[in-house]
Tab-separated table of N, CA and C in Angstrom:
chain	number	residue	atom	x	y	z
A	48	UNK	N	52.196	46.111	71.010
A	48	UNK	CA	50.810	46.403	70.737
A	48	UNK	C	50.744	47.436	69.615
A	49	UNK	N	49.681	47.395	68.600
A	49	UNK	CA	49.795	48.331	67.595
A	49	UNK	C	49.322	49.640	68.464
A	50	UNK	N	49.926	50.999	67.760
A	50	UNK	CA	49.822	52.010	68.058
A	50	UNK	C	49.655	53.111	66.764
A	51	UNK	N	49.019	53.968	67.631
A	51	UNK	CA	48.450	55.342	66.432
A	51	UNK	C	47.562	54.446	65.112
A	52	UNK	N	48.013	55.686	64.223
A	52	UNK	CA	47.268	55.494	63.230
A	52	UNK	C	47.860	54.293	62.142
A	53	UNK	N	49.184	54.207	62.124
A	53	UNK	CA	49.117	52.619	60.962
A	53	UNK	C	49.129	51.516	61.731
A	54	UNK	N	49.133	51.631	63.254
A	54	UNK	CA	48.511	50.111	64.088
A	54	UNK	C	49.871	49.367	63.792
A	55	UNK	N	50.892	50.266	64.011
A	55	UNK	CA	52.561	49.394	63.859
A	55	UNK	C	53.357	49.274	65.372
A	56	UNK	N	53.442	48.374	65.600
A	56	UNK	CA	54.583	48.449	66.958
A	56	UNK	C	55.601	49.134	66.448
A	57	UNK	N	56.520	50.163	67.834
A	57	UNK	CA	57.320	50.560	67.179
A	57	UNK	C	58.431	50.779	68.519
A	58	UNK	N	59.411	51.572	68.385
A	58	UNK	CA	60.425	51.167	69.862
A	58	UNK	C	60.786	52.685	69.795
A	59	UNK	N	60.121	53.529	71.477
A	59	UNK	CA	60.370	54.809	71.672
A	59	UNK	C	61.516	55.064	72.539
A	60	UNK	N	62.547	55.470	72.108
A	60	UNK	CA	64.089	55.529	73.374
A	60	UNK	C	63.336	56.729	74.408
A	61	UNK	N	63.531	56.245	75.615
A	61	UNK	CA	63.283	57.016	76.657
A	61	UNK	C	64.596	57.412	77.635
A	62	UNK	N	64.229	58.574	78.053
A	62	UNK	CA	65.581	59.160	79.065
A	62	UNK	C	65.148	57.943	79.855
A	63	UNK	N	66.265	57.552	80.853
A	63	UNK	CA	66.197	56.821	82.283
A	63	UNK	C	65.817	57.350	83.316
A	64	UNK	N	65.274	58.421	83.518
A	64	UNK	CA	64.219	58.965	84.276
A	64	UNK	C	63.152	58.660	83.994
A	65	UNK	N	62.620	58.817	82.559
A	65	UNK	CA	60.902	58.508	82.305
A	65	UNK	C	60.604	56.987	82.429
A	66	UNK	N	61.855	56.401	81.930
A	66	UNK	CA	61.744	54.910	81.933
A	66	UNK	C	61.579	54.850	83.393
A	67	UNK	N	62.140	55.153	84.412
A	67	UNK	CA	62.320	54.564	85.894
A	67	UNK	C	60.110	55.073	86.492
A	68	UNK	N	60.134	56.202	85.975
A	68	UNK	CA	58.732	56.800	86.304
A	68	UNK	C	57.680	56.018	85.815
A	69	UNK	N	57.679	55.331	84.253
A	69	UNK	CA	56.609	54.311	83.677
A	69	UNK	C	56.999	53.054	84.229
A	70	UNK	N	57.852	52.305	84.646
A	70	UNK	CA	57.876	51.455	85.531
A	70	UNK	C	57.216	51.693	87.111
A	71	UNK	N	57.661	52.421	87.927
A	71	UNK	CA	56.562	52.730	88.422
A	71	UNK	C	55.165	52.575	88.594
A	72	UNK	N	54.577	53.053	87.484
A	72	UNK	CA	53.419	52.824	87.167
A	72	UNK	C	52.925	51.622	86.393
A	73	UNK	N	54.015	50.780	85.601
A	73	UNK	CA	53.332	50.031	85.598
A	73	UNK	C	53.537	49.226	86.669
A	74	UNK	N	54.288	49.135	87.744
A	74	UNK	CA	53.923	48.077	88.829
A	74	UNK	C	53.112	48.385	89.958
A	75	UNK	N	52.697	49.669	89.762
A	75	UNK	CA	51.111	49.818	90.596
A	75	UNK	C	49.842	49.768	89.565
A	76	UNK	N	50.004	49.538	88.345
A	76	UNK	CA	48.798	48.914	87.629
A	76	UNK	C	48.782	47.247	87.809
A	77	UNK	N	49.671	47.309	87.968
A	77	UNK	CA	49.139	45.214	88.488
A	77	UNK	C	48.684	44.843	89.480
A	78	UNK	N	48.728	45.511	90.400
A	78	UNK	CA	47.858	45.583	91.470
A	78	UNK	C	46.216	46.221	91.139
A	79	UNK	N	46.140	46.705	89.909
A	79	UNK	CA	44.985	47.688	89.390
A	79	UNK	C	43.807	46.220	89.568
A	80	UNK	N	42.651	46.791	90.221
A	80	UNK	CA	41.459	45.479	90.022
A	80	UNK	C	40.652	45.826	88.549
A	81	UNK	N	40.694	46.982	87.915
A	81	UNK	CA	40.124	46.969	86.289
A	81	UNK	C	40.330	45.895	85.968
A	82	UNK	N	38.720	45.835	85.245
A	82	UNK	CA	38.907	44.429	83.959
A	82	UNK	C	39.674	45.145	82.673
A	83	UNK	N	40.115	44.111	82.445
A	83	UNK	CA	40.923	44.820	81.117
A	83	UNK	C	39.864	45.128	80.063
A	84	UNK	N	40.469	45.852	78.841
A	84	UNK	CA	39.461	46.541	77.318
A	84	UNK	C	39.861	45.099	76.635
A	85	UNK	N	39.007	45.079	75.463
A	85	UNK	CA	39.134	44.156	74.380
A	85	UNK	C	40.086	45.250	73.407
A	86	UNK	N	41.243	44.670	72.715
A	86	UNK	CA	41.553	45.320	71.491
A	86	UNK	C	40.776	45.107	70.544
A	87	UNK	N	40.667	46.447	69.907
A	87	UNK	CA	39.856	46.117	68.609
A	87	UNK	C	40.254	45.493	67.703
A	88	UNK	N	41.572	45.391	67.496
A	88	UNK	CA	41.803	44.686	66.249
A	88	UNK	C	42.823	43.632	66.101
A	89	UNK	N	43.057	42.720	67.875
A	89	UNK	CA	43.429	41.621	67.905
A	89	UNK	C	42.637	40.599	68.997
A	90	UNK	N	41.632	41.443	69.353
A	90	UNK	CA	40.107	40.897	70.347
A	90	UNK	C	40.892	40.405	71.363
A	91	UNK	N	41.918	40.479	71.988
A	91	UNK	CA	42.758	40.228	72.939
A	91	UNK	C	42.755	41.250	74.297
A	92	UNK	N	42.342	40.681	75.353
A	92	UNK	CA	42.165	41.614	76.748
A	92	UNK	C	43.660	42.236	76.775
A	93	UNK	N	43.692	43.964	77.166
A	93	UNK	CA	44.494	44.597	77.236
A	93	UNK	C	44.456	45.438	78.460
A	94	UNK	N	45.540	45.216	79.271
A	94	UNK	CA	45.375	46.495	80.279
A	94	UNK	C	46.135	47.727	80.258
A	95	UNK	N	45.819	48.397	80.028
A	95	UNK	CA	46.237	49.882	79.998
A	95	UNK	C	46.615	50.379	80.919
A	96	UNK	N	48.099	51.476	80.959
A	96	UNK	CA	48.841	51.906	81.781
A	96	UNK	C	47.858	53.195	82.491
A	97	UNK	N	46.910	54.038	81.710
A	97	UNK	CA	46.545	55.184	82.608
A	97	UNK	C	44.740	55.389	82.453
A	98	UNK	N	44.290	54.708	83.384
A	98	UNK	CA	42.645	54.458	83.270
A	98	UNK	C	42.771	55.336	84.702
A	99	UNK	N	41.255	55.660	84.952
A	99	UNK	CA	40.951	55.839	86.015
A	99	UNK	C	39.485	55.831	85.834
A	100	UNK	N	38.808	54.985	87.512
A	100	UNK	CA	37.137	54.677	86.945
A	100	UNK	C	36.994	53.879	85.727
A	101	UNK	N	37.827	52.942	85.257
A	101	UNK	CA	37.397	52.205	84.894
A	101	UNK	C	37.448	52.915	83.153
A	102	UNK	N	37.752	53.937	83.148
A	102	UNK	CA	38.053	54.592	81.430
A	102	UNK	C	39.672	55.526	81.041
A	103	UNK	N	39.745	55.034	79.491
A	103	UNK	CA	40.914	55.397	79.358
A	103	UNK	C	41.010	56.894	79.649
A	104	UNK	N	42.521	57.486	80.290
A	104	UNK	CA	42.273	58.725	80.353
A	104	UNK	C	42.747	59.025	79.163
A	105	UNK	N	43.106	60.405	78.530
A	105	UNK	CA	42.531	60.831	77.237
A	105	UNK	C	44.246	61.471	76.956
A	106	UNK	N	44.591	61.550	75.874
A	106	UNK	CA	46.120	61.878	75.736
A	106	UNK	C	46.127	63.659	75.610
A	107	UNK	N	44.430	64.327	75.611
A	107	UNK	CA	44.781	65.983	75.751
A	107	UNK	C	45.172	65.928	77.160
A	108	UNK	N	44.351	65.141	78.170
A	108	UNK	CA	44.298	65.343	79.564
A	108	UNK	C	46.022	64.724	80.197
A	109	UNK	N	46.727	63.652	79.416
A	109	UNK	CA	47.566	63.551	80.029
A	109	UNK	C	48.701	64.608	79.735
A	110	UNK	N	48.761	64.815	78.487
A	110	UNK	CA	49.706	65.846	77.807
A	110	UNK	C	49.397	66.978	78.034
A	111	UNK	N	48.536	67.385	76.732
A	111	UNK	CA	48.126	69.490	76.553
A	111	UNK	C	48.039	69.792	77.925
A	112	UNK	N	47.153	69.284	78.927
A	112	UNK	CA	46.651	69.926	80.088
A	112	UNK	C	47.762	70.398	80.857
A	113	UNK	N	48.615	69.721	81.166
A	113	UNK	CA	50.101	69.678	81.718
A	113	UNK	C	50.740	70.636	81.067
A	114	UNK	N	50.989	70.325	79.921
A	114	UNK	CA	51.967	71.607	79.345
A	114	UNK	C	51.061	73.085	78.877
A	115	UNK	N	50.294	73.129	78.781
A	115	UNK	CA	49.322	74.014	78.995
A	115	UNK	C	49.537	75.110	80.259
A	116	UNK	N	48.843	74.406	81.390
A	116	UNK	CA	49.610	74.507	82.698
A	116	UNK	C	50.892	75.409	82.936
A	117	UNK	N	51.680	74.484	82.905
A	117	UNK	CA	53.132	75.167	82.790
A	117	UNK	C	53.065	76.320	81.925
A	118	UNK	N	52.935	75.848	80.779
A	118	UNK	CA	53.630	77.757	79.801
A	118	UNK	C	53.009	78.852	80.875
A	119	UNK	N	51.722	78.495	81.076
A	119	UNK	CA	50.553	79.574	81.648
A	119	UNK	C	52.086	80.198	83.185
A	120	UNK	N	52.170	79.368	83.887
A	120	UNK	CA	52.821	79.315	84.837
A	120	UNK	C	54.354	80.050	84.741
A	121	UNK	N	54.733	79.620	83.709
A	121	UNK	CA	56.043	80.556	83.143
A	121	UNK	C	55.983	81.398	82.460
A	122	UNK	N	54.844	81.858	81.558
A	122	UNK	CA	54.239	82.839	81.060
A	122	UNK	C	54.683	82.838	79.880
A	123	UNK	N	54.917	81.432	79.000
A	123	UNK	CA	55.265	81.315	77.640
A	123	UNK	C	53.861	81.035	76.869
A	124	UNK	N	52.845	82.351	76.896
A	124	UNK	CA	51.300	82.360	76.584
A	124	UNK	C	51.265	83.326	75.250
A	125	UNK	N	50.165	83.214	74.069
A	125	UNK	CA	50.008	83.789	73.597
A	125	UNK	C	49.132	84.773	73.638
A	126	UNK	N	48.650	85.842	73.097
A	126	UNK	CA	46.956	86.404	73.944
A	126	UNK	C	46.042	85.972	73.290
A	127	UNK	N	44.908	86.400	74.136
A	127	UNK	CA	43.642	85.996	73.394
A	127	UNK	C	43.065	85.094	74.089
A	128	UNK	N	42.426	83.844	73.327
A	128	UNK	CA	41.966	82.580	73.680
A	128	UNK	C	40.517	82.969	74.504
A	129	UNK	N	40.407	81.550	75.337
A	129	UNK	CA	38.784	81.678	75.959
A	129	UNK	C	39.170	82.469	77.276
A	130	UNK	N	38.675	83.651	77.935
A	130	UNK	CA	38.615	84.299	78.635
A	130	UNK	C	39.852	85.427	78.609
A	131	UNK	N	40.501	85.637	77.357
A	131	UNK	CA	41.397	86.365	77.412
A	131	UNK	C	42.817	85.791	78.249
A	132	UNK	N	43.161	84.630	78.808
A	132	UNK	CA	43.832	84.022	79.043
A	132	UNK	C	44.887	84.079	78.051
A	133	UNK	N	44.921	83.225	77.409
A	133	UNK	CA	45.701	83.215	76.063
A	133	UNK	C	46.360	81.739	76.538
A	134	UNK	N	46.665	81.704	75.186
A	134	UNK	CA	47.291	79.738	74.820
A	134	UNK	C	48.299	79.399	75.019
A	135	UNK	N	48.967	78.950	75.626
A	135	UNK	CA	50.519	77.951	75.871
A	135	UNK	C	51.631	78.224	74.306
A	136	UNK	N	52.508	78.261	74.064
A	136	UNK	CA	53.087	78.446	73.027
A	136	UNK	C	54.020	77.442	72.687
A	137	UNK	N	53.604	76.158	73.803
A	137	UNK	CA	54.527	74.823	73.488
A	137	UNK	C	53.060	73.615	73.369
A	138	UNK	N	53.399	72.700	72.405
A	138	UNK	CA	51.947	71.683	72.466
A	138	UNK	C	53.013	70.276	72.378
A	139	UNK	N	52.381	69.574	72.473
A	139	UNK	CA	52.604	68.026	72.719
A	139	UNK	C	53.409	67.551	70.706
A	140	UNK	N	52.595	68.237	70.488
A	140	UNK	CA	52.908	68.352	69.216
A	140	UNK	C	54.207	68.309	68.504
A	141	UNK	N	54.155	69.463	68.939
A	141	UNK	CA	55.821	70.751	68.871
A	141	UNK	C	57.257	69.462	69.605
A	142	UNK	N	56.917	69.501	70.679
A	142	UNK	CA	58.056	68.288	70.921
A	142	UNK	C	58.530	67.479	70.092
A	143	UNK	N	57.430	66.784	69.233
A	143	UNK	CA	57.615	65.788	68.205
A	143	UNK	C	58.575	66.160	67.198
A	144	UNK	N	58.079	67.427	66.562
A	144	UNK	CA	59.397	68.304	66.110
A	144	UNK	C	60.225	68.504	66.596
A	145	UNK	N	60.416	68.735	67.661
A	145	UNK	CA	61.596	69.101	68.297
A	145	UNK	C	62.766	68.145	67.890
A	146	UNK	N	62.109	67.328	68.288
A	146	UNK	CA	63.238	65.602	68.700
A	146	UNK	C	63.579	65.295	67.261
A	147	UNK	N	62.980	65.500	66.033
A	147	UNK	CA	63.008	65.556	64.787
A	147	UNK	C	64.071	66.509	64.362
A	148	UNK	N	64.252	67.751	64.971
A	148	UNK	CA	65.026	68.340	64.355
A	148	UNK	C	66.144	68.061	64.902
A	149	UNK	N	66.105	67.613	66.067
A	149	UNK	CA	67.744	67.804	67.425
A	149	UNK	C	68.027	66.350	66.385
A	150	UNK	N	67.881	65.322	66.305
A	150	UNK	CA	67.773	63.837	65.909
A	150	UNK	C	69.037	64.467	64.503
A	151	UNK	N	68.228	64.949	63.568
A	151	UNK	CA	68.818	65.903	62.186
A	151	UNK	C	69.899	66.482	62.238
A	152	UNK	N	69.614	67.691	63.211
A	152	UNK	CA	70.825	68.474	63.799
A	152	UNK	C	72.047	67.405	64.259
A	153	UNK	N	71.740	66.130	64.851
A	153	UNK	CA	73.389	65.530	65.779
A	153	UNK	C	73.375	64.375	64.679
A	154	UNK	N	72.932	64.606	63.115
A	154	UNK	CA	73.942	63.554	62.555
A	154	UNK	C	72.941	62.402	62.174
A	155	UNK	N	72.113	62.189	62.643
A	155	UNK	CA	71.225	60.762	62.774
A	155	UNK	C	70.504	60.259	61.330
A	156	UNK	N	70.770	59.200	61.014
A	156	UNK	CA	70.507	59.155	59.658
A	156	UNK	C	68.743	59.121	59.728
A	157	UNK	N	68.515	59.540	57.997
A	157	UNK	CA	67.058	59.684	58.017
A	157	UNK	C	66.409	58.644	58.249
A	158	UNK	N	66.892	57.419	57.926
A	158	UNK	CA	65.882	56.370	58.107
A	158	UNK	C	65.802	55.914	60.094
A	159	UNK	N	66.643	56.438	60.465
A	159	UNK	CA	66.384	56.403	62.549
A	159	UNK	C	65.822	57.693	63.122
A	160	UNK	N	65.601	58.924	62.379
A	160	UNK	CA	64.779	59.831	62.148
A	160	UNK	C	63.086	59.230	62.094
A	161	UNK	N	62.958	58.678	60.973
A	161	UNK	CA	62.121	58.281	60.452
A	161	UNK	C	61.374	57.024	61.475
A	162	UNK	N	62.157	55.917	61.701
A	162	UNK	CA	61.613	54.625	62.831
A	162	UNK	C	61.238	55.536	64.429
A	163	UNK	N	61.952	56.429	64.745
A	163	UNK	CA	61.403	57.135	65.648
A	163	UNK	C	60.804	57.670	65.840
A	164	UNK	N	60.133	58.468	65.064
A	164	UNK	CA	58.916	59.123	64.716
A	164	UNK	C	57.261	58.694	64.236
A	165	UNK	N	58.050	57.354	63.833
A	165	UNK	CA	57.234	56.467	62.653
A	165	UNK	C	56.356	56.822	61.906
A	166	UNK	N	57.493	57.719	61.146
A	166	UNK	CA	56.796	58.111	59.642
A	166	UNK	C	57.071	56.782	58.644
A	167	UNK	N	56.402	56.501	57.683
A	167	UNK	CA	56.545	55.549	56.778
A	167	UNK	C	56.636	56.214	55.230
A	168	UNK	N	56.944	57.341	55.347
A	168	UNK	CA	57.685	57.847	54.006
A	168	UNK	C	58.252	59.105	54.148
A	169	UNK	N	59.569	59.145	53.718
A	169	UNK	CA	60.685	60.461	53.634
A	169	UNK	C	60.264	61.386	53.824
A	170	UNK	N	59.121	62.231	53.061
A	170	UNK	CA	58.847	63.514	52.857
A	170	UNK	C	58.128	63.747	54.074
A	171	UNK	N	57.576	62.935	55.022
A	171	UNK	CA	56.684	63.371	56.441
A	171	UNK	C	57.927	63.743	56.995
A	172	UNK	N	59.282	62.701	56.978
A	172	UNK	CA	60.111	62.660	58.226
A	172	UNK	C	61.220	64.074	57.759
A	173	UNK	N	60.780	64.336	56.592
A	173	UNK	CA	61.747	65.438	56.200
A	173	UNK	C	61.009	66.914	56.741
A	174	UNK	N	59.674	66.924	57.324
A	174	UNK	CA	59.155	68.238	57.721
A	174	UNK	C	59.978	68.651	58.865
């Protein structure tokens, strides 16, 4: 199914833990009674791995909120923010880098750098 912003299929290596956990879920979404969404841009019924009520849930709510959460919890916070709380100092984001640099760091050529990330030109996959 196309994904993000250039609407490219693409192939994400997962530990065998996360893989065993999204299986999981998807074999209690087939049991899901949701009607499926129309894709927008192959008009083809799609069912989606994380709805609830009938709407997609939202990738701040599955991600930031979670790791959010946690820093707060381990106290990897910055100060400030709304109520003087202060902000998480890891984002959903930051991972992406991460795996970008470890990928760099053990050798991995730029262009499997690059398909993993799915940048479609050098200088993104070189940040």
């Amino acid at each position: 199914m196309p994904a993000r912003k250039t609407h490219k299929e693409r192939v994400v290596p997962l530990h065998q833990d996360a893989a065993d956990a999204l299986q999981k879920v998807i074999d209690l979404r087939r049991q899901g009674r949701e009607r499926p969404f129309t894709d927008e841009l192959t008009g083809q019924p799609v069912r989606y791995l994380f709805v609830q009520h009938g709407k997609l849930l939202s990738t701040y709510y599955l991600f930031e909120t979670p790791i959010q959460a946690t820093c707060k919890a381990v106290g990897l916070v910055r100060p400030g923010g709304r109520g003087g709380t202060g902000r998480g100092t890891v984002t959903a984001h930051r991972f992406r880098h991460t795996v970008g640099t470890q990928l760099a760091e053990r050798g991995a050529r730029l262009h499997t750098t690059m398909k993993i990330l799915g940048h479609s030109s050098v200088s993104m996959a070189l940040v």
